[in-house]
């Protein structure tokens, strides 16, 4: 369970999150939806222990989040950062060496599924293939929490499709809590259990996707158009 | 593969290009020294240059670490790692030491070839004798000084990146570092003047007679060849303290 209690994050006069409180339950897939600069990435980084609140508390399973939470959380960054000297296999070896929950079999399956050449240098990969590799090393971990920050940003439809297929095939739906921050909902709407609308650092609404469809007759995109 | 080994291999790969550039610079300096030797008709120039190369190795480890850290600073995503900050830093230092030793060995070979075997060194004749007998000691001194500088670099690097969190200091981070450096220097000098500290520093004097004798004919006085164990102990404590402070800042204050 991930819990935000009156969390505020300020960067000088800019407020990235404004007295935000919510709880994310185990075994659900959450969509953090909102425009650029709304506070989605900051929220995910806080869950990953990479950014610290100015005030308030972020906790995971009752423990206050710090850097060590990386042992329980797999985090996929929005950044297209990579070690240029690495090959695909180097990246997998390195990721596996850093955590105890790395599933080699899953990683090999994912590499084949994403059609990546293990011997290719990362600097020779296309942006789409680097995004695929990021997903490989993230999904290959057996962590209770999975955070995906803008996994589709700047990628072509083919790559987006392969990423969604990867998520559908390799997420442990019963045991993993998944949080996906994005402003591109088309691809993931079918995956989501709950959606959290965030703008200017405020949580505007939290809805169950099924209820949204059944009681209000709205798709997530239609719902977003109403509230933003 | 252990976490440390994984980090170490990663950091070796990150610094490999820097290592090759370093070797290239060493060879370039040597070739240039031969050109100067011919131009000025001064046979001692290659020997002096190779000695300077050895001395400059004191900056090798900090420079190596800085370039490696700057790669990580592009995203700071290396901090998404369950391993503690000391492990992240030590892996970088270990990778740096590997290249430092390799580069130093190349330089020592050059010194052996160009200084010890150069028959005419003119006014630098003392160098030949000194380096011939004390090369390992000098290399050891370089190494320890390099480690000391490296740890201070870690401190200022982490502080610089931690200051990013404080918006009103973000634009003047270099100035803040300068103020911190000045403050530490002033406070350090004041502490050194305290009699107890002074006595501590002078504890356990070891006279490096052989070393001193060699220098005697030149400009360095015999006193500089004294080694104080108290001073070394204080340096070790400072090194450990600064390292742990850097780790603390990295884990608690640096954000992605």
Coordinates of C-alpha atoms in Angstrom, one line a residue:
Chain A
X1 CA 0.0 0.0 0.0
X2 CA 1.3 3.4 -0.9
X3 CA 0.1 6.3 1.2
X4 CA 0.5 10.1 0.7
X5 CA -0.5 12.1 3.8
X6 CA -0.7 15.9 3.3
X7 CA 2.3 15.9 1.0
X8 CA 3.5 19.2 -0.4
X9 CA 6.5 19.6 -2.7
X10 CA 7.8 23.0 -3.5
X11 CA 10.5 24.1 -5.8
X12 CA 11.0 27.7 -4.6
X13 CA 7.8 29.5 -5.4
X14 CA 6.6 26.7 -7.6
X15 CA 4.3 24.1 -6.0
X16 CA 4.6 20.7 -7.6
X17 CA 2.3 19.0 -5.1
X18 CA -0.1 20.9 -2.9
X19 CA -1.2 19.1 0.4
X20 CA -2.0 15.9 -1.4
X21 CA -3.4 12.9 0.4
X22 CA -4.4 9.5 -1.1
X23 CA -3.8 5.8 -0.8
X24 CA -3.0 3.2 -3.4
X25 CA -4.0 -0.3 -2.7
X26 CA -2.2 -3.6 -3.4
X27 CA -2.9 -5.4 -6.6
X28 CA -4.5 -2.5 -8.6
X29 CA -3.3 -0.7 -11.6
X30 CA -3.5 3.1 -11.3
X31 CA -3.3 5.7 -14.0
X32 CA -1.9 9.1 -12.9
X33 CA -3.4 11.3 -15.5
X34 CA -2.8 15.0 -16.1
X35 CA -1.2 17.5 -18.4
X36 CA 2.6 18.2 -18.5
X37 CA 3.8 19.8 -15.3
X38 CA 0.8 18.6 -13.3
X39 CA 2.8 16.8 -10.6
X40 CA 2.6 13.2 -12.0
X41 CA 6.3 12.6 -12.3
X42 CA 7.0 14.3 -8.9
X43 CA 4.5 11.9 -7.3
X44 CA 6.1 8.9 -8.8
X45 CA 9.6 10.0 -7.9
X46 CA 8.4 10.5 -4.3
X47 CA 7.0 7.0 -4.2
X48 CA 10.4 5.8 -5.5
X49 CA 12.3 7.8 -2.8
X50 CA 14.1 9.9 -5.5
X51 CA 12.4 13.2 -4.4
X52 CA 11.6 14.2 -0.9
X53 CA 8.5 16.0 0.3
X54 CA 8.8 19.5 1.6
X55 CA 6.1 18.6 4.1
X56 CA 3.9 15.6 4.7
X57 CA 4.7 11.9 4.6
X58 CA 5.0 9.3 1.8
X59 CA 5.0 5.7 3.0
X60 CA 5.0 2.3 1.4
X61 CA 3.5 -0.5 3.5
X62 CA 3.7 1.6 6.6
X63 CA 7.4 2.5 6.1
X64 CA 8.4 6.1 5.4
X65 CA 9.9 6.2 2.0
X66 CA 13.7 6.7 1.6
X67 CA 16.3 5.6 -1.0
X68 CA 16.2 2.0 0.3
X69 CA 12.6 1.6 -1.0
X70 CA 14.3 0.8 -4.4
X71 CA 14.5 -2.8 -3.0
X72 CA 10.7 -3.0 -3.2
X73 CA 9.9 -0.7 -6.1
X74 CA 10.8 -1.0 -9.8
X75 CA 10.8 2.4 -11.4
X76 CA 10.8 3.2 -15.1
X77 CA 11.9 6.8 -15.7
X78 CA 10.5 9.1 -18.3
X79 CA 14.1 10.0 -19.2
X80 CA 15.9 8.5 -22.2
X81 CA 19.1 8.2 -20.2
X82 CA 21.5 5.3 -20.9
X83 CA 25.1 4.3 -20.4
X84 CA 26.4 4.6 -23.9
X85 CA 29.2 2.1 -23.4
X86 CA 26.7 -0.6 -22.4
X87 CA 25.2 -3.3 -24.7
X88 CA 21.7 -4.6 -24.1
X89 CA 23.2 -7.6 -22.3
X90 CA 25.4 -5.3 -20.1
X91 CA 22.4 -3.4 -19.1
X92 CA 20.6 -6.6 -18.1
X93 CA 23.6 -7.9 -16.2
X94 CA 24.0 -4.7 -14.4
X95 CA 20.4 -4.4 -13.4
X96 CA 20.4 -8.0 -12.3
X97 CA 23.4 -7.4 -10.1
X98 CA 21.9 -4.5 -8.2
X99 CA 18.7 -6.2 -6.9
X100 CA 17.8 -9.5 -5.4
X101 CA 14.5 -9.9 -7.1
X102 CA 15.7 -9.9 -10.7
X103 CA 14.1 -12.8 -12.7
X104 CA 16.6 -13.9 -15.3
X105 CA 14.1 -16.1 -17.1
X106 CA 11.6 -13.3 -17.4
X107 CA 14.3 -11.0 -18.6
X108 CA 15.3 -13.4 -21.4
X109 CA 11.7 -13.9 -22.4
X110 CA 11.2 -10.1 -22.4
X111 CA 14.3 -9.5 -24.6
X112 CA 13.0 -12.1 -27.1
X113 CA 9.5 -10.7 -26.9
X114 CA 10.7 -7.1 -27.5
X115 CA 13.0 -8.4 -30.3
X116 CA 16.1 -6.8 -28.8
X117 CA 19.6 -7.9 -29.9
X118 CA 21.6 -8.5 -26.6
X119 CA 24.9 -7.7 -28.3
X120 CA 23.8 -4.3 -29.6
X121 CA 25.2 -1.2 -28.0
X122 CA 22.6 1.1 -26.4
X123 CA 23.9 4.1 -28.4
X124 CA 23.1 2.2 -31.5
X125 CA 19.5 1.4 -30.5
X126 CA 16.6 3.5 -31.6
X127 CA 14.7 5.5 -29.0
X128 CA 11.9 3.0 -29.3
X129 CA 14.2 0.1 -28.6
X130 CA 15.8 1.8 -25.6
X131 CA 12.3 2.4 -24.3
X132 CA 11.6 -1.4 -24.8
X133 CA 14.8 -2.2 -22.9
X134 CA 13.9 0.1 -20.0
X135 CA 10.6 -1.9 -19.8
X136 CA 12.5 -5.2 -19.9
X137 CA 14.7 -4.3 -16.9
X138 CA 11.8 -2.9 -15.0
X139 CA 9.4 -5.8 -15.6
X140 CA 12.0 -8.4 -15.0
X141 CA 12.0 -7.5 -11.3
X142 CA 9.6 -9.3 -9.0
X143 CA 8.7 -6.2 -6.9
X144 CA 5.4 -5.6 -5.2
X145 CA 5.2 -2.1 -6.7
X146 CA 5.8 -1.0 -10.3
X147 CA 6.1 2.7 -11.2
X148 CA 6.0 3.6 -14.9
X149 CA 6.6 7.3 -15.7
X150 CA 5.5 8.2 -19.2
X151 CA 6.3 4.9 -20.7
X152 CA 4.9 5.9 -24.1
X153 CA 6.3 9.4 -24.4
X154 CA 7.6 10.2 -27.8
X155 CA 7.3 6.6 -29.1
X156 CA 5.7 5.5 -32.3
X157 CA 2.5 3.3 -32.3
X158 CA 4.4 0.1 -33.0
X159 CA 6.5 0.6 -29.9
X160 CA 3.5 1.7 -27.8
X161 CA 1.7 -1.5 -28.8
X162 CA 4.7 -3.7 -27.9
X163 CA 5.0 -2.0 -24.5
X164 CA 1.3 -2.5 -23.7
X165 CA 1.6 -6.1 -24.8
X166 CA 4.6 -6.4 -22.5
X167 CA 2.6 -5.0 -19.6
X168 CA -0.3 -7.3 -20.2
X169 CA 1.9 -10.4 -20.4
X170 CA 4.3 -9.7 -17.6
X171 CA 2.6 -7.8 -14.9
X172 CA 1.5 -9.9 -11.9
X173 CA -2.0 -8.6 -11.7
X174 CA -2.8 -10.3 -8.4
X175 CA 0.2 -9.1 -6.5
X176 CA 1.7 -6.1 -8.1
X177 CA 0.6 -2.5 -7.5
X178 CA 1.2 -0.6 -10.8
X179 CA 1.2 3.1 -11.1
X180 CA 1.4 4.5 -14.6
X181 CA 1.9 8.3 -15.1
X182 CA 0.8 9.4 -18.5
X183 CA -1.1 12.0 -20.5
X184 CA -1.7 9.5 -23.3
X185 CA -4.6 7.4 -22.2
X186 CA -5.6 5.6 -25.4
X187 CA -3.1 2.8 -25.0
X188 CA -3.6 1.9 -21.3
X189 CA -7.3 2.6 -20.7
X190 CA -8.1 -1.1 -20.8
X191 CA -5.4 -1.9 -18.3
X192 CA -6.5 0.6 -15.6
X193 CA -8.5 -0.2 -12.4
X194 CA -8.4 3.3 -11.1
X195 CA -7.6 6.8 -12.4
X196 CA -6.3 9.7 -10.5
X197 CA -6.6 13.1 -12.2
X198 CA -4.0 15.6 -11.2
X199 CA -3.4 19.2 -12.2
X200 CA -1.3 22.0 -10.9
X201 CA -0.2 19.8 -8.0
X202 CA -3.8 19.1 -6.8
X203 CA -5.6 15.8 -7.0
X204 CA -8.9 16.7 -8.8
X205 CA -10.5 13.3 -8.7
X206 CA -10.0 9.6 -8.1
X207 CA -12.3 7.2 -9.9
X208 CA -12.8 3.5 -10.4
X209 CA -12.7 2.9 -14.2
X210 CA -15.4 0.3 -14.2
X211 CA -17.7 2.4 -12.2
X212 CA -17.0 5.3 -14.5
X213 CA -18.1 3.2 -17.4
X214 CA -21.1 1.6 -15.8
X215 CA -22.6 4.4 -13.8
X216 CA -21.6 7.4 -15.7
X217 CA -21.2 5.8 -19.1
X218 CA -17.9 7.5 -19.7
X219 CA -14.6 6.4 -21.0
X220 CA -11.5 7.6 -19.2
X221 CA -10.8 10.1 -22.0
X222 CA -14.4 11.5 -21.9
X223 CA -14.1 11.7 -18.1
X224 CA -10.8 13.6 -18.4
X225 CA -12.3 16.0 -21.0
X226 CA -15.0 16.8 -18.4
X227 CA -12.7 17.5 -15.5
X228 CA -9.7 19.2 -17.2
Chain B
X1 CA 27.6 -11.2 -9.7
X2 CA 27.6 -9.1 -6.5
X3 CA 26.1 -5.6 -6.4
X4 CA 29.6 -4.1 -5.9
X5 CA 31.1 -6.0 -8.8
X6 CA 28.2 -4.9 -11.0
X7 CA 28.8 -1.3 -10.0
X8 CA 32.5 -1.7 -10.4
X9 CA 32.2 -3.1 -14.0
X10 CA 29.7 -0.4 -14.9
X11 CA 32.1 2.3 -13.6
X12 CA 35.0 0.8 -15.4
X13 CA 33.0 1.0 -18.6
X14 CA 32.0 4.6 -17.9
X15 CA 35.6 5.7 -17.4
X16 CA 37.2 3.7 -20.1
X17 CA 37.3 6.5 -22.7
X18 CA 38.8 8.8 -20.1
X19 CA 41.5 6.3 -19.4
X20 CA 42.4 6.0 -23.1
X21 CA 42.4 9.8 -23.5
X22 CA 44.7 10.0 -20.5
X23 CA 47.2 7.5 -22.0
X24 CA 47.0 9.4 -25.3
X25 CA 47.9 12.6 -23.5
X26 CA 50.8 11.0 -21.7
X27 CA 52.2 9.7 -25.0
X28 CA 51.5 13.0 -26.7
X29 CA 53.4 14.9 -23.9
X30 CA 56.3 12.5 -24.3
X31 CA 56.5 13.0 -28.1
X32 CA 56.2 16.7 -27.6
X33 CA 59.1 16.5 -25.0
X34 CA 61.3 14.9 -27.6
X35 CA 60.5 17.6 -30.1
X36 CA 61.4 20.2 -27.5
X37 CA 64.6 18.3 -26.6
X38 CA 65.7 18.5 -30.3
X39 CA 64.6 22.1 -30.6
X40 CA 66.3 23.4 -27.5
X41 CA 69.1 20.9 -27.6
X42 CA 68.3 20.1 -24.0
X43 CA 68.6 16.3 -23.3
X44 CA 66.9 16.5 -19.9
X45 CA 63.5 17.6 -21.2
X46 CA 61.9 14.2 -21.7
X47 CA 63.0 13.2 -18.2
X48 CA 61.5 16.3 -16.7
X49 CA 58.3 15.9 -18.6
X50 CA 58.0 12.2 -17.4
X51 CA 58.5 13.4 -13.8
X52 CA 55.8 16.1 -14.2
X53 CA 53.5 13.4 -15.6
X54 CA 54.0 11.3 -12.4
X55 CA 53.4 14.4 -10.2
X56 CA 50.2 15.3 -12.1
X57 CA 48.8 11.8 -11.3
X58 CA 47.8 13.3 -8.0
X59 CA 44.8 14.8 -9.9
X60 CA 44.1 11.6 -11.9
X61 CA 41.7 10.0 -9.5
X62 CA 39.6 13.2 -8.8
X63 CA 39.4 13.9 -12.5
X64 CA 38.4 10.3 -13.3
X65 CA 35.8 10.4 -10.6
X66 CA 34.4 13.7 -11.6
X67 CA 33.9 12.6 -15.2
X68 CA 32.2 9.4 -14.0
X69 CA 29.9 11.4 -11.6
X70 CA 29.0 13.9 -14.3
X71 CA 27.7 11.0 -16.5
X72 CA 25.4 10.0 -13.6
X73 CA 24.5 13.7 -12.9
X74 CA 22.8 13.8 -16.3
X75 CA 19.8 12.0 -14.8
X76 CA 20.8 11.0 -11.2
X77 CA 18.9 7.8 -12.0
X78 CA 21.8 5.8 -10.5
X79 CA 20.2 6.7 -7.2
X80 CA 17.3 4.4 -7.9
X81 CA 19.3 1.5 -6.4
X82 CA 18.7 -0.4 -3.1
X83 CA 22.4 -0.4 -2.4
X84 CA 23.8 2.2 0.0
X85 CA 25.5 5.4 -1.1
X86 CA 28.9 4.2 0.2
X87 CA 28.8 1.3 -2.2
X88 CA 27.9 3.5 -5.1
X89 CA 30.8 5.8 -4.3
X90 CA 33.3 3.1 -3.4
X91 CA 32.7 1.3 -6.7
X92 CA 33.5 4.5 -8.6
X93 CA 36.7 5.1 -6.5
X94 CA 37.7 1.4 -7.1
X95 CA 37.3 1.8 -10.8
X96 CA 39.2 5.1 -10.7
X97 CA 42.0 3.4 -8.7
X98 CA 42.2 0.6 -11.3
X99 CA 42.8 3.1 -14.1
X100 CA 45.0 5.3 -11.9
X101 CA 47.3 2.3 -11.1
X102 CA 47.5 1.4 -14.8
X103 CA 48.3 4.9 -15.9
X104 CA 50.8 5.3 -13.1
X105 CA 52.6 2.1 -14.1
X106 CA 52.9 3.4 -17.7
X107 CA 54.2 6.7 -16.3
X108 CA 56.7 4.9 -14.0
X109 CA 58.0 2.9 -16.9
X110 CA 58.5 6.2 -18.9
X111 CA 60.3 7.7 -15.9
X112 CA 62.5 4.6 -15.6
X113 CA 63.3 4.8 -19.3
X114 CA 63.8 8.6 -19.6
X115 CA 65.1 9.7 -16.2
X116 CA 67.0 6.9 -14.7
X117 CA 68.6 6.0 -18.0
X118 CA 69.3 9.5 -19.1
X119 CA 73.0 10.1 -18.6
X120 CA 73.0 13.9 -18.6
X121 CA 70.4 15.6 -16.6
X122 CA 72.3 18.8 -15.8
X123 CA 70.9 20.7 -12.8
X124 CA 68.2 18.0 -12.4
X125 CA 70.7 15.2 -11.7
X126 CA 69.3 14.7 -8.2
X127 CA 66.0 13.5 -9.7
X128 CA 67.6 10.5 -11.2
X129 CA 68.9 9.3 -7.8
X130 CA 65.8 10.2 -6.0
X131 CA 63.4 8.6 -8.4
X132 CA 65.5 5.5 -9.0
X133 CA 65.3 4.6 -5.3
X134 CA 62.1 6.1 -4.2
X135 CA 59.7 5.7 -7.1
X136 CA 57.4 3.4 -5.2
X137 CA 57.3 5.7 -2.2
X138 CA 56.5 8.7 -4.4
X139 CA 53.8 6.7 -6.2
X140 CA 52.3 5.7 -2.8
X141 CA 52.3 9.4 -1.8
X142 CA 50.6 10.3 -5.0
X143 CA 48.0 7.7 -4.4
X144 CA 47.2 8.7 -0.8
X145 CA 47.1 12.4 -1.8
X146 CA 44.9 11.5 -4.7
X147 CA 42.5 9.6 -2.4
X148 CA 42.3 12.6 -0.1
X149 CA 41.5 15.0 -2.9
X150 CA 39.0 12.6 -4.3
X151 CA 37.0 12.4 -1.1
X152 CA 36.9 16.2 -0.9
X153 CA 35.7 16.3 -4.6
X154 CA 32.9 13.8 -3.6
X155 CA 31.9 16.2 -0.8
X156 CA 31.7 19.3 -3.0
X157 CA 30.0 17.4 -5.8
X158 CA 27.3 16.0 -3.6
X159 CA 26.9 19.4 -1.9
X160 CA 26.6 21.1 -5.4
X161 CA 23.8 18.7 -6.4
X162 CA 22.1 18.8 -3.1
X163 CA 21.9 22.6 -3.4
X164 CA 19.7 22.2 -6.4
X165 CA 16.9 21.5 -4.0
X166 CA 17.1 25.0 -2.6
X167 CA 15.8 27.3 -5.4
X168 CA 17.3 30.6 -4.1
X169 CA 20.7 29.0 -3.9
X170 CA 20.4 27.1 -7.2
X171 CA 21.7 29.9 -9.3
X172 CA 24.7 30.6 -7.0
X173 CA 25.8 27.1 -6.2
X174 CA 29.4 27.7 -7.3
X175 CA 29.5 30.7 -5.0
X176 CA 28.1 28.7 -2.1
X177 CA 30.7 26.0 -2.7
X178 CA 33.4 28.7 -2.6
X179 CA 32.1 30.0 0.7
X180 CA 31.9 26.5 2.2
X181 CA 35.5 25.8 1.0
X182 CA 36.8 29.1 2.5
X183 CA 35.0 28.5 5.7
X184 CA 36.3 24.9 6.0
X185 CA 39.9 26.2 5.2
X186 CA 39.7 29.0 7.8
X187 CA 38.2 26.7 10.5
X188 CA 40.7 24.0 9.7
X189 CA 43.6 26.5 10.0
X190 CA 42.3 27.7 13.3
X191 CA 41.9 24.2 14.6
X192 CA 45.5 23.4 13.6
X193 CA 46.7 26.2 15.8
X194 CA 45.2 24.7 18.9
X195 CA 48.2 23.3 21.0
X196 CA 46.6 19.9 21.6
X197 CA 46.0 19.4 17.8
X198 CA 49.5 20.7 17.0
X199 CA 50.9 18.2 19.4
X200 CA 48.7 15.4 18.0
X201 CA 49.9 16.3 14.5
X202 CA 53.5 16.0 15.5
X203 CA 53.1 12.6 17.2
X204 CA 55.1 9.7 16.0
X205 CA 57.8 11.4 13.9
X206 CA 59.4 9.1 11.4
X207 CA 62.6 10.4 9.7
X208 CA 62.9 9.3 6.2
X209 CA 66.7 9.5 6.3
X210 CA 67.4 8.0 2.9
X211 CA 64.8 10.3 1.3
X212 CA 66.2 13.3 3.2
X213 CA 69.8 12.6 2.1
X214 CA 68.9 12.6 -1.5
X215 CA 67.2 15.9 -1.2
X216 CA 69.9 17.5 0.8
X217 CA 71.9 18.5 -2.3
X218 CA 69.0 20.2 -3.8
X219 CA 66.6 22.9 -2.6
X220 CA 64.3 20.7 -0.4
X221 CA 65.4 20.8 3.3
X222 CA 65.8 17.6 5.3
X223 CA 62.8 18.6 7.6
X224 CA 60.3 18.0 4.8
X225 CA 61.3 14.4 4.7
X226 CA 59.8 13.9 8.2
X227 CA 56.7 11.9 8.4
X228 CA 54.3 12.4 11.4
X229 CA 52.0 9.4 12.2
X230 CA 49.7 11.8 14.1
X231 CA 49.3 13.8 11.0
X232 CA 48.5 10.7 8.9
X233 CA 46.0 9.6 11.5
X234 CA 44.2 13.0 11.4
X235 CA 44.2 12.8 7.6
X236 CA 42.7 9.4 7.7
X237 CA 40.0 10.6 10.1
X238 CA 39.2 13.6 7.9
X239 CA 39.0 11.4 4.8
X240 CA 36.6 9.0 6.5
X241 CA 34.5 11.8 8.0
X242 CA 34.3 13.7 4.6
X243 CA 33.4 10.4 2.8
X244 CA 30.6 9.6 5.2
X245 CA 29.3 13.1 5.1
X246 CA 29.2 12.9 1.3
X247 CA 27.3 9.6 1.5
X248 CA 24.8 11.2 3.9
X249 CA 24.2 14.1 1.6
X250 CA 23.9 11.8 -1.4
X251 CA 21.3 9.6 0.3
X252 CA 19.3 12.3 2.0
X253 CA 19.6 15.5 0.0
X254 CA 20.3 14.8 -3.6
X255 CA 17.2 14.5 -5.7
X256 CA 16.5 13.2 -9.2

